[in-house]
Amino acid sequence: MNDLLKEKGSNQSSREILPKGVRIEFPKKTGFGDLASPVAMHLASPLKMAPRAIAIELQSRLSPLKEISHIEVAGPGYLNITFTLEFVHECLHKLLDADQSPISPVSSSKKILIEYVSANPTGPLHVGHGRGAAYGNSIARILKTLGHDVTSEYYINNAGNQMDLLARSTYLAWRDLQGNLSDEERAKILPDGTSYQGAYVTEIAREIAENPSLLSEEERKQALAGMDHSSLFLSRFSQIAEDRIMEGIRKDLNRFGIEFDRYFSEKTLHAPDPIEGQSSIDKCLAEIRDFSKSPEASGLADIPDLFEEDGALWLRTSLLGDDKDRVLRKSDGNLTYYAADIAYHREKISRGHDLFIDVWGADHHGYILRMQAAMKTLNALNKTDAELKVALIQLVNLLREGKPVGMSKRSGDFVTLSDVLDEVGVDATRFLYLTRSHESSLDFDLDLAKSKSMDNPVYYVQYAHARVCNLLKQAEIRGIKVPSKWNLQHLSPLVGDDEKALILLLDRFDLVVSECGSMMEVHPLTDYLTELAGHFHRYYFHNRILSPESGGEPLILARLALSSGVGRILRLGLSLLGVSAPESM
RNA sequence: GCGCCCGUAGCUCAGGGGACAGAGCAGCUGGCUUCGAACCAGCGGGCCGGGAGUUCAAAUCUCUCCGGGCGCACCA
């Protein structure tokens, strides 16, 4: 439908005037036609004509189209277009064709790598991670159905201080299990006194204590001897804790309907190559250094280069508007997290993607610019043109009885994703996360989600789907033969205004999904499905589908056709959200 | 102090130049002898944070002020 308008609109030799194309609206109120456009108003000034005169001109040119039953010029110059029933029936007919996807693929498919969740393996996933998980996964599903080549990945931050702290916390818990630990020894294990205190730490410690095969004889001896002697055993504790925690994270994700194509370990970036002896990060930094010095690079203006100052290694990110340049290797010789991240993106580029989508928590806001800057350098030296889009997921405010719940992982006072799934359920949790734009913070009230779960919009949508399934089942029970393939004749009894509106709403699905893809937002789809479910509930209530007052079997069949069209779109839409479409509830 | 996001119905939020500003929840009223009432019909509720500007047209764009969130390390 939009194509149709666009084609005709551009015949007005006004393509330059309307660079964004013809604006189309779906009127909210009845009486403004099926489609409305304020084009005439937009053309008024450049054409130096009165809006209404232009509208009338457009009206006369568009009305001969066979798809259009009539066009009205309304208000200051609106074009209100009404479609013919035949055209509307054709739309539905297409939607019912099982061989054809209701979603039209994008014109140019991209090779996309989406990285999301990527929670540190220092504890179970909490509600904040859940939001990023639901968002990233749905975006991935949407982009995939739009015809992109999508790979999903989880980056495991298993190197650095956080992991060291986890290892020490686990070790401390393990020592506590062995009994009488002096304060002095305690202070040696955790010099600044902070530690991870969640129950999962004690559990891991207990497992280590109870399962002799986890530690070698030598490691156990050293560990019992304490920190003074050698703390090499800490890396064992670290590894065991990471394994257990990642196992739990995978389980949670799996339960949440999420599988990654790949888990990428940060450690592998630090590990020296067995042959060359250099780690990926070292190699990447050397590459950038060489490139920065090359004559090729000196010709390029705004590519951040690598330089040394005050004994540290820097990337000149200020070239691209960053407040200051950023350190890659500290003067004490240690690498920063930034360096590892650059090496990671370097690795991603080598896999030949056009677009990277990184889904990060809102607290990484300040990190975007420097990552974009690094991408520029990496692209220049690899002669690639990969784009990085960062989706910042705003905070989830977890509430209980309307009061905020603390979520500090170290104090152990936080609610895990799996707790929420137990309480609220997978479908409701996913849907709830996706009802809001990821750019605004979300209040997640546990008691509300629990106690009012039957009022949750997800059930409203799922119930509409269950109703469709039930109708088809009932039809079968009543001996009504539902054709496996629908033709236009079947649909011709659909003449009611509500039926026409419902079909046009179904037809909009395609547009909504493609909008979600280009905007990188999921909530338009959630909204749409709620609206569609509402339309169907109303239609169902006001029309006896299997026993109409008149019209007989042809009308029954036509209405069943429409209902199964609704069912198909609901099912497809829900699957994009990762929410189930039950046949009965 | 600087940067980003946000301020719309009692609450949580859509709408991001166009026709009388929408939805869900909460509140009130009504509807099950029918293919499922997890539903439907109706009512009330708004200086779209304040002010100024751009425009034929501003909740939407610009500026400014006020209020809230987040970020600004040789941390991860």
XYZ file of C-alpha atoms (C1' of nucleotides) in Angstrom:
661
model
C 0.000 0.000 0.000
C 2.756 2.398 0.861
C 4.645 1.552 -2.260
C 1.580 2.362 -4.213
C 1.362 5.817 -2.717
C 5.042 6.453 -2.974
C 5.106 5.587 -6.645
C 2.271 7.879 -7.393
C 3.589 10.585 -5.150
C 6.951 10.680 -6.817
C 5.300 11.072 -10.227
C 4.673 14.610 -9.149
C 8.338 15.320 -9.846
C 8.611 16.382 -6.258
C 11.078 13.826 -5.025
C 13.551 16.541 -4.100
C 10.935 18.391 -2.168
C 10.062 15.411 -0.012
C 13.399 13.846 0.774
C 11.918 11.746 3.529
C 9.206 10.451 1.248
C 5.509 10.784 1.467
C 4.269 10.852 4.994
C 1.570 8.320 5.663
C -0.613 8.067 8.676
C -3.000 5.483 9.926
C -5.871 7.525 11.234
C -6.721 6.747 14.807
C -10.282 7.826 14.472
C -12.812 6.536 12.016
C -13.988 8.878 9.333
C -10.581 9.799 7.997
C -10.309 6.908 5.579
C -7.973 3.932 5.748
C -4.866 5.936 5.105
C -4.218 9.622 5.458
C -1.495 11.867 4.219
C -0.631 15.484 4.761
C 1.560 15.584 1.606
C -0.380 18.414 0.103
C 0.472 20.616 3.059
C 4.144 19.764 2.667
C 4.092 20.582 -1.006
C 2.281 23.842 -0.550
C 5.236 26.086 0.082
C 7.647 24.717 -2.588
C 4.941 24.557 -5.249
C 3.571 27.942 -4.231
C 0.072 26.604 -4.327
C -2.683 26.404 -1.782
C -2.616 23.057 0.060
C -6.195 22.320 -0.792
C -5.597 22.933 -4.507
C -2.710 20.477 -4.462
C -4.779 17.988 -2.573
C -7.528 18.229 -5.147
C -4.992 17.760 -7.940
C -3.569 14.667 -6.234
C -7.041 13.421 -5.595
C -7.921 13.464 -9.274
C -4.722 11.698 -10.230
C -4.954 8.995 -7.599
C -8.630 8.176 -7.762
C -8.457 6.137 -11.010
C -6.326 3.532 -9.238
C -8.217 0.327 -8.938
C -7.099 -0.231 -5.344
C -8.685 2.988 -4.196
C -12.383 3.330 -3.757
C -12.382 7.017 -2.990
C -10.268 9.882 -1.824
C -11.404 12.791 0.226
C -9.811 16.125 0.684
C -10.321 17.120 4.274
C -9.390 19.817 6.704
C -6.521 22.080 5.670
C -5.463 19.663 2.909
C -5.429 16.109 4.098
C -5.861 13.301 1.639
C -7.987 10.610 3.178
C -7.828 7.455 1.153
C -10.249 4.593 1.317
C -9.414 1.265 -0.260
C -11.742 -0.974 -2.211
C -12.908 -4.169 -0.579
C -11.274 -6.175 -3.344
C -7.924 -4.705 -2.475
C -8.414 -5.338 1.220
C -9.364 -8.941 0.493
C -6.224 -9.354 -1.559
C -4.185 -8.173 1.412
C -5.748 -10.794 3.635
C -5.365 -13.420 0.955
C -1.642 -12.777 0.867
C -1.411 -12.977 4.641
C -3.107 -16.355 4.615
C -0.700 -17.825 2.117
C 1.409 -20.159 4.199
C 4.116 -20.238 1.551
C 4.685 -16.550 1.873
C 6.110 -14.750 4.870
C 4.060 -11.797 6.069
C 7.349 -10.012 6.615
C 9.058 -8.680 3.529
C 12.840 -8.917 3.651
C 15.058 -5.838 3.620
C 16.483 -4.806 0.269
C 20.083 -5.189 1.354
C 20.871 -7.938 3.823
C 23.680 -7.290 6.272
C 26.007 -9.569 8.137
C 25.325 -8.598 11.724
C 27.004 -9.610 14.961
C 24.990 -8.820 18.031
C 26.658 -9.034 21.404
C 24.442 -8.878 24.456
C 24.073 -9.834 28.110
C 27.843 -10.340 28.507
C 27.430 -10.207 32.274
C 30.601 -10.723 34.307
C 30.799 -14.294 35.548
C 30.904 -13.086 39.127
C 27.354 -13.970 40.036
C 23.979 -15.044 38.717
C 22.036 -12.884 36.256
C 19.865 -10.291 37.913
C 16.846 -8.370 36.719
C 18.956 -5.734 34.987
C 20.682 -8.338 32.857
C 17.294 -9.802 32.052
C 16.229 -6.660 30.312
C 19.286 -6.584 28.083
C 18.809 -10.273 27.413
C 15.177 -9.909 26.373
C 15.979 -6.870 24.239
C 19.056 -8.284 22.521
C 17.406 -11.572 21.807
C 14.275 -10.006 20.337
C 16.247 -7.594 18.201
C 18.274 -10.536 16.936
C 15.105 -12.439 16.086
C 13.611 -9.416 14.358
C 16.713 -8.711 12.287
C 16.907 -12.351 11.323
C 13.333 -12.507 10.047
C 13.977 -9.312 8.136
C 16.533 -11.278 6.168
C 19.779 -10.269 7.832
C 22.522 -12.736 8.581
C 22.661 -12.519 12.360
C 25.138 -14.063 14.768
C 24.762 -13.651 18.516
C 27.545 -13.676 21.010
C 28.213 -13.461 24.734
C 31.493 -11.887 25.810
C 32.736 -13.408 29.040
C 34.687 -10.862 31.089
C 36.742 -13.456 32.854
C 39.962 -11.522 33.233
C 40.697 -8.725 35.643
C 40.150 -7.586 39.198
C 36.544 -8.649 39.477
C 37.517 -12.240 38.861
C 40.366 -12.007 41.323
C 37.964 -10.734 43.930
C 35.586 -13.570 43.168
C 38.380 -16.106 43.543
C 39.385 -14.612 46.885
C 35.784 -14.497 48.084
C 35.335 -18.150 47.181
C 38.606 -19.029 48.837
C 37.601 -17.207 51.990
C 34.301 -19.070 52.113
C 36.189 -22.309 51.605
C 38.587 -21.485 54.432
C 35.626 -20.686 56.659
C 34.344 -24.184 56.022
C 37.655 -25.565 57.258
C 37.059 -23.756 60.532
C 38.814 -21.221 62.813
C 40.093 -18.583 60.492
C 41.942 -15.765 62.223
C 41.108 -12.148 61.486
C 44.684 -11.694 60.466
C 44.456 -14.405 57.834
C 41.095 -13.072 56.719
C 42.649 -9.670 56.094
C 45.379 -11.242 54.027
C 42.868 -12.905 51.749
C 40.788 -9.784 51.291
C 42.948 -6.752 52.114
C 40.253 -4.137 51.658
C 37.564 -6.200 53.297
C 35.080 -6.248 50.421
C 33.939 -9.500 48.928
C 31.143 -11.194 47.069
C 28.821 -12.535 49.702
C 25.991 -14.114 47.800
C 24.854 -17.568 48.784
C 26.234 -18.887 45.504
C 29.794 -18.178 46.723
C 29.317 -20.392 49.765
C 27.756 -23.074 47.606
C 30.725 -23.127 45.287
C 33.069 -23.244 48.274
C 31.126 -26.154 49.703
C 31.342 -28.000 46.432
C 35.089 -27.543 46.390
C 35.276 -28.823 49.943
C 33.109 -31.845 49.237
C 34.407 -32.830 45.853
C 38.047 -33.884 46.195
C 38.620 -34.136 42.458
C 38.238 -30.368 42.008
C 41.588 -29.585 43.613
C 44.826 -31.456 43.152
C 46.679 -32.672 46.236
C 49.249 -29.936 45.773
C 46.653 -27.202 45.294
C 44.807 -28.275 48.403
C 47.980 -28.241 50.449
C 48.916 -24.756 49.275
C 45.401 -23.484 49.802
C 45.345 -24.773 53.357
C 48.742 -23.230 54.024
C 47.317 -19.822 53.292
C 48.185 -16.738 51.338
C 51.707 -16.379 52.662
C 53.168 -19.250 50.779
C 51.819 -19.168 47.283
C 48.533 -18.012 45.896
C 48.771 -19.880 42.651
C 45.821 -21.965 43.755
C 43.674 -18.850 43.444
C 43.491 -19.297 39.704
C 41.979 -22.742 40.347
C 39.358 -21.188 42.602
C 38.765 -18.569 39.960
C 38.296 -21.164 37.242
C 35.985 -23.336 39.303
C 33.868 -20.367 40.344
C 33.669 -19.111 36.770
C 32.652 -22.517 35.458
C 29.917 -22.920 38.023
C 28.596 -19.415 37.555
C 28.645 -19.576 33.762
C 26.839 -22.871 33.970
C 24.128 -21.176 35.999
C 23.992 -18.224 33.629
C 23.580 -20.509 30.637
C 20.828 -22.353 32.407
C 19.001 -19.108 33.204
C 19.376 -17.885 29.648
C 18.175 -21.162 28.287
C 15.131 -21.005 30.470
C 14.582 -17.454 29.257
C 14.536 -18.715 25.683
C 17.996 -17.512 24.746
C 20.812 -19.356 23.065
C 23.999 -17.795 21.848
C 25.831 -18.833 18.728
C 29.045 -18.312 20.585
C 30.512 -17.536 23.967
C 33.708 -15.547 23.664
C 36.192 -15.683 26.519
C 38.194 -12.565 27.316
C 40.954 -14.783 28.691
C 41.728 -16.060 25.209
C 42.686 -12.509 24.281
C 45.261 -12.395 27.060
C 46.647 -15.868 26.477
C 49.962 -15.905 24.652
C 49.993 -17.647 21.299
C 51.810 -20.985 21.819
C 53.998 -20.410 18.772
C 54.569 -16.672 18.558
C 54.355 -16.091 22.292
C 52.285 -12.956 21.835
C 48.712 -12.502 23.021
C 45.932 -11.261 20.755
C 45.926 -7.975 22.608
C 49.677 -7.513 22.178
C 49.312 -8.301 18.509
C 46.440 -5.921 18.094
C 48.299 -3.094 19.853
C 51.407 -3.743 17.767
C 49.268 -3.611 14.643
C 47.822 -0.262 15.617
C 51.255 1.057 16.525
C 52.700 0.023 13.188
C 49.764 1.486 11.398
C 50.059 4.769 13.306
C 53.653 5.075 12.205
C 53.047 4.101 8.601
C 53.082 6.781 5.905
C 49.656 5.583 4.876
C 48.179 6.677 8.176
C 49.767 10.111 8.192
C 47.600 11.002 5.217
C 44.438 10.218 7.122
C 43.064 13.054 9.165
C 40.713 11.823 11.842
C 42.007 8.379 12.674
C 43.029 8.066 16.329
C 46.623 6.895 16.585
C 48.584 5.167 19.276
C 51.262 6.959 21.256
C 53.347 6.658 24.376
C 53.404 9.205 27.160
C 54.277 9.118 30.879
C 55.210 5.493 30.468
C 51.733 4.517 29.360
C 50.290 3.597 25.989
C 47.414 5.741 24.725
C 44.900 5.969 21.933
C 44.254 9.496 20.714
C 40.478 9.338 21.081
C 40.233 13.075 21.726
C 40.566 13.403 17.976
C 36.931 12.333 17.731
C 35.507 14.481 20.478
C 36.384 12.398 23.516
C 37.235 14.507 26.587
C 40.693 13.030 26.773
C 42.855 10.332 25.287
C 42.482 6.863 26.724
C 45.018 4.540 28.230
C 45.550 1.089 26.753
C 48.510 -0.028 28.824
C 49.125 1.513 32.198
C 52.568 2.642 33.242
C 52.745 -0.374 35.564
C 52.531 -2.554 32.468
C 48.992 -3.793 33.023
C 46.470 -3.627 30.228
C 43.222 -1.788 30.646
C 39.842 -3.266 29.958
C 39.673 -0.923 26.979
C 42.666 -2.627 25.362
C 41.006 -6.011 25.679
C 37.816 -4.631 24.225
C 39.661 -3.234 21.240
C 41.320 -6.579 20.621
C 37.922 -8.211 20.887
C 36.440 -5.888 18.283
C 39.513 -6.433 16.142
C 38.739 -10.130 16.270
C 35.102 -9.446 15.388
C 36.152 -7.418 12.355
C 38.297 -10.259 11.123
C 35.174 -12.379 10.924
C 33.790 -10.117 8.228
C 30.680 -8.476 9.654
C 29.114 -5.273 8.310
C 27.431 -4.280 11.514
C 28.115 -4.851 15.180
C 25.395 -4.282 17.686
C 26.632 -4.071 21.260
C 23.990 -4.104 23.933
C 25.333 -2.479 27.074
C 24.034 -1.347 30.404
C 23.370 2.353 30.852
C 26.411 2.740 33.076
C 28.637 2.157 30.041
C 27.444 5.384 28.531
C 30.830 7.073 28.711
C 32.360 4.148 26.925
C 30.591 4.515 23.591
C 32.634 7.355 22.186
C 35.995 5.726 22.842
C 34.811 2.439 21.371
C 33.589 4.226 18.265
C 36.958 5.926 18.048
C 38.747 2.596 18.292
C 36.487 1.196 15.594
C 37.605 3.981 13.314
C 41.222 3.054 13.804
C 40.523 -0.648 13.401
C 38.553 -0.028 10.221
C 41.335 2.107 8.801
C 44.038 -0.423 9.434
C 41.970 -3.362 8.257
C 40.550 -1.430 5.314
C 37.056 -2.366 6.399
C 33.909 -0.381 6.884
C 32.238 -2.101 9.792
C 29.707 -0.084 11.722
C 29.236 -0.217 15.471
C 25.860 0.529 16.991
C 25.542 0.566 20.734
C 22.176 0.062 22.382
C 22.229 1.335 25.936
C 19.749 -0.427 28.131
C 18.488 1.895 30.829
C 18.199 0.780 34.398
C 15.583 -1.509 35.790
C 14.309 -0.217 39.090
C 13.337 -3.238 41.031
C 10.514 -2.527 43.425
C 8.825 -4.530 46.093
C 5.637 -3.095 47.519
C 6.457 0.100 45.702
C 9.822 0.445 47.428
C 13.177 0.098 45.722
C 15.092 -3.109 46.315
C 18.850 -2.877 46.615
C 20.756 -4.730 43.955
C 24.352 -4.688 45.028
C 25.945 -7.958 44.058
C 28.719 -7.788 46.586
C 26.421 -7.468 49.551
C 24.431 -10.385 48.203
C 21.263 -8.334 48.391
C 19.819 -8.657 44.920
C 17.070 -10.429 43.097
C 18.181 -12.810 40.424
C 16.553 -13.246 37.061
C 15.754 -16.777 37.977
C 13.887 -15.631 41.118
C 11.804 -13.342 38.948
C 11.118 -16.120 36.468
C 9.956 -18.306 39.324
C 7.617 -15.611 40.540
C 6.359 -14.056 37.352
C 7.023 -16.599 34.614
C 9.074 -16.407 31.431
C 6.392 -15.054 29.102
C 5.223 -12.271 31.378
C 8.769 -11.256 32.261
C 9.898 -11.034 28.661
C 6.814 -9.167 27.576
C 7.060 -6.757 30.484
C 10.673 -5.964 29.697
C 9.780 -5.246 26.105
C 6.804 -2.964 26.609
C 9.034 0.046 27.083
C 11.667 1.647 24.960
C 15.056 0.363 26.060
C 16.129 4.003 26.293
C 13.974 4.803 29.255
C 14.297 3.271 32.657
C 11.841 0.633 33.664
C 10.058 0.130 36.954
C 9.684 -3.525 37.679
C 7.466 -4.048 40.670
C 7.678 -7.659 41.743
C 4.500 -7.659 43.753
C 2.621 -5.972 40.969
C 3.972 -8.372 38.388
C 3.065 -11.283 40.609
C -0.283 -10.351 42.039
C -1.622 -8.656 38.968
C -0.161 -11.128 36.574
C -3.574 -11.855 35.095
C -3.861 -8.207 34.093
C -0.538 -8.316 32.373
C -0.934 -7.437 28.695
C 0.889 -10.598 27.737
C -2.121 -12.658 28.768
C -4.393 -10.370 26.814
C -2.391 -11.085 23.675
C -1.961 -14.774 24.374
C -5.651 -15.124 25.140
C -6.505 -13.691 21.731
C -4.335 -16.344 20.166
C -5.905 -19.088 22.256
C -9.325 -17.869 21.148
C -8.400 -18.200 17.505
C -7.179 -21.740 18.109
C -10.321 -22.568 20.005
C -12.485 -21.235 17.174
C -10.779 -23.458 14.655
C -11.122 -26.394 17.002
C -14.816 -25.661 17.529
C -15.325 -25.387 13.787
C -13.881 -28.831 13.368
C -16.121 -30.224 16.106
C -19.125 -28.732 14.374
C -18.170 -30.388 11.140
C -17.273 -27.179 9.328
C -14.707 -27.928 6.670
C -11.943 -25.404 6.840
C -10.081 -25.262 3.542
C -6.335 -25.767 3.644
C -5.908 -23.020 1.098
C -8.006 -19.894 1.036
C -9.068 -18.141 -2.148
C -10.506 -14.701 -2.744
C -14.017 -16.087 -3.047
C -13.815 -17.296 0.516
C -13.063 -13.805 1.673
C -15.704 -11.881 -0.228
C -18.301 -12.002 2.597
C -15.998 -9.863 4.743
C -17.683 -6.520 4.174
C -18.068 -5.113 7.685
C -16.175 -2.018 8.765
C -14.662 -3.876 11.698
C -13.510 -6.653 9.380
C -11.937 -4.250 6.964
C -10.187 -2.415 9.781
C -8.910 -5.665 11.224
C -7.462 -6.733 7.878
C -5.751 -3.408 7.398
C -4.306 -3.693 10.875
C -2.974 -7.152 10.046
C -1.431 -5.728 6.929
C 0.469 -3.185 9.000
C 2.426 -5.901 10.778
C 5.059 -5.935 8.050
C 5.644 -2.224 8.478
C 5.858 -2.457 12.252
C 8.487 -5.178 12.135
C 10.625 -3.353 9.616
C 10.351 -0.217 11.751
C 11.550 -2.182 14.766
C 14.526 -3.332 12.738
C 15.544 0.094 11.542
C 14.897 1.842 14.854
C 16.422 -0.984 16.879
C 13.398 -0.901 19.135
C 11.131 -3.728 20.158
C 8.310 -1.944 21.950
C 6.473 -0.880 18.766
C 5.871 -4.580 18.168
C 4.669 -5.155 21.718
C 2.274 -2.230 21.358
C 1.093 -3.468 18.005
C 0.321 -6.954 19.264
C -1.654 -5.535 22.161
C -3.633 -3.410 19.756
C -4.256 -6.315 17.400
C -5.378 -8.520 20.262
C -7.766 -5.776 21.380
C -9.261 -5.463 17.899
C -9.751 -9.178 17.731
C -11.321 -9.468 21.193
C -13.798 -6.787 20.228
C -14.496 -8.403 16.868
C -14.992 -11.761 18.537
C -17.331 -10.341 21.121
C -19.538 -8.525 18.648
C -19.666 -11.148 15.936
C -20.850 -14.702 16.270
C -18.226 -16.266 14.117
C -19.449 -19.842 14.040
C -23.134 -19.020 14.276
C -23.850 -15.743 12.510
C -27.384 -14.339 12.448
C -27.359 -14.692 8.691
C -24.900 -15.308 5.925
C -24.571 -19.031 6.431
C -21.501 -21.076 5.802
C -19.755 -18.647 3.412
C -19.695 -16.003 6.135
C -18.527 -18.508 8.734
C -15.677 -19.544 6.493
C -14.748 -15.960 5.721
C -14.650 -15.098 9.404
C -12.595 -18.153 10.158
C -10.183 -17.074 7.453
C -9.851 -13.677 9.075
C -9.420 -15.253 12.500
C -6.696 -17.572 11.338
C -4.968 -14.584 9.764
C -5.038 -12.910 13.160
C -3.727 -16.110 14.718
C -0.853 -16.280 12.307
C 0.271 -12.719 12.942
C -0.080 -13.063 16.717
C 1.941 -16.254 16.685
C 4.643 -14.750 14.545
C 4.728 -11.524 16.533
C 4.956 -13.320 19.860
C 7.723 -15.553 18.571
C 9.728 -12.433 17.743
C 9.368 -11.407 21.374
C 10.348 -14.868 22.514
C 6.943 -15.304 24.099
C 4.913 -18.460 23.638
C 1.600 -18.535 21.799
C -0.471 -21.095 23.704
C -3.395 -22.849 22.006
C -5.322 -22.889 25.225
C -4.800 -21.224 28.556
C 31.345 21.897 36.169
C 30.854 19.107 31.249
C 28.160 15.297 28.266
C 23.871 11.973 27.349
C 18.743 10.446 28.599
C 14.088 11.770 30.767
C 9.726 15.202 32.592
C 2.644 13.767 28.812
C -4.072 11.340 32.947
C -3.821 9.346 40.138
C 0.374 5.420 38.540
C 3.558 3.207 34.473
C 4.424 4.910 29.746
C 3.324 5.457 23.859
C 3.285 9.402 20.310
C 9.497 12.776 18.185
C 6.218 18.817 13.004
C 0.047 18.039 11.122
C -7.085 16.896 12.123
C -10.392 16.933 18.631
C -3.098 14.305 22.680
C -3.395 7.890 23.178
C -2.861 2.919 25.799
C -2.522 -0.164 30.106
C -3.245 -0.114 35.308
C -6.014 2.117 39.322
C -11.413 4.370 40.198
C -16.754 4.282 39.068
C -21.154 1.929 36.176
C -23.144 -1.996 33.315
C -22.878 -7.004 30.522
C -21.951 -14.444 31.211
C -28.652 -19.456 28.971
C -24.320 -18.068 23.181
C -17.762 -20.114 19.553
C -13.812 -19.431 26.526
C -15.982 -13.145 31.052
C -7.929 -14.029 31.186
C -13.457 -10.817 27.529
C -16.714 -6.618 26.170
C -19.521 -1.659 26.610
C -19.485 3.025 29.044
C -17.940 7.218 32.545
C -14.594 10.399 34.976
C -9.643 12.072 34.686
C -4.584 16.540 30.914
C -2.011 24.696 31.041
C 2.120 17.433 27.197
C 7.538 20.629 33.802
C 7.795 26.724 33.327
C 9.023 30.601 29.809
C 10.617 32.485 25.017
C 11.482 31.575 19.741
C 11.010 29.106 14.529
C 6.428 27.612 11.483
C 0.437 28.197 7.833
C 0.808 24.294 11.917
C 4.770 22.618 18.104
C 3.679 17.481 23.066
C 7.131 17.017 18.822
C 12.300 21.536 16.414
C 15.722 25.772 18.845
C 17.135 28.527 23.206
C 16.647 29.159 28.435
C 15.273 27.955 33.337
C 13.451 24.215 36.936
C 13.193 19.001 38.479
C 14.960 13.680 38.084
C 18.433 9.601 36.256
C 23.191 8.186 34.390
C 28.141 8.929 32.893
C 32.721 11.827 33.098
C 39.961 7.080 36.147
C 46.863 4.950 34.189
C 38.562 1.035 37.443
C 36.293 -3.223 35.461
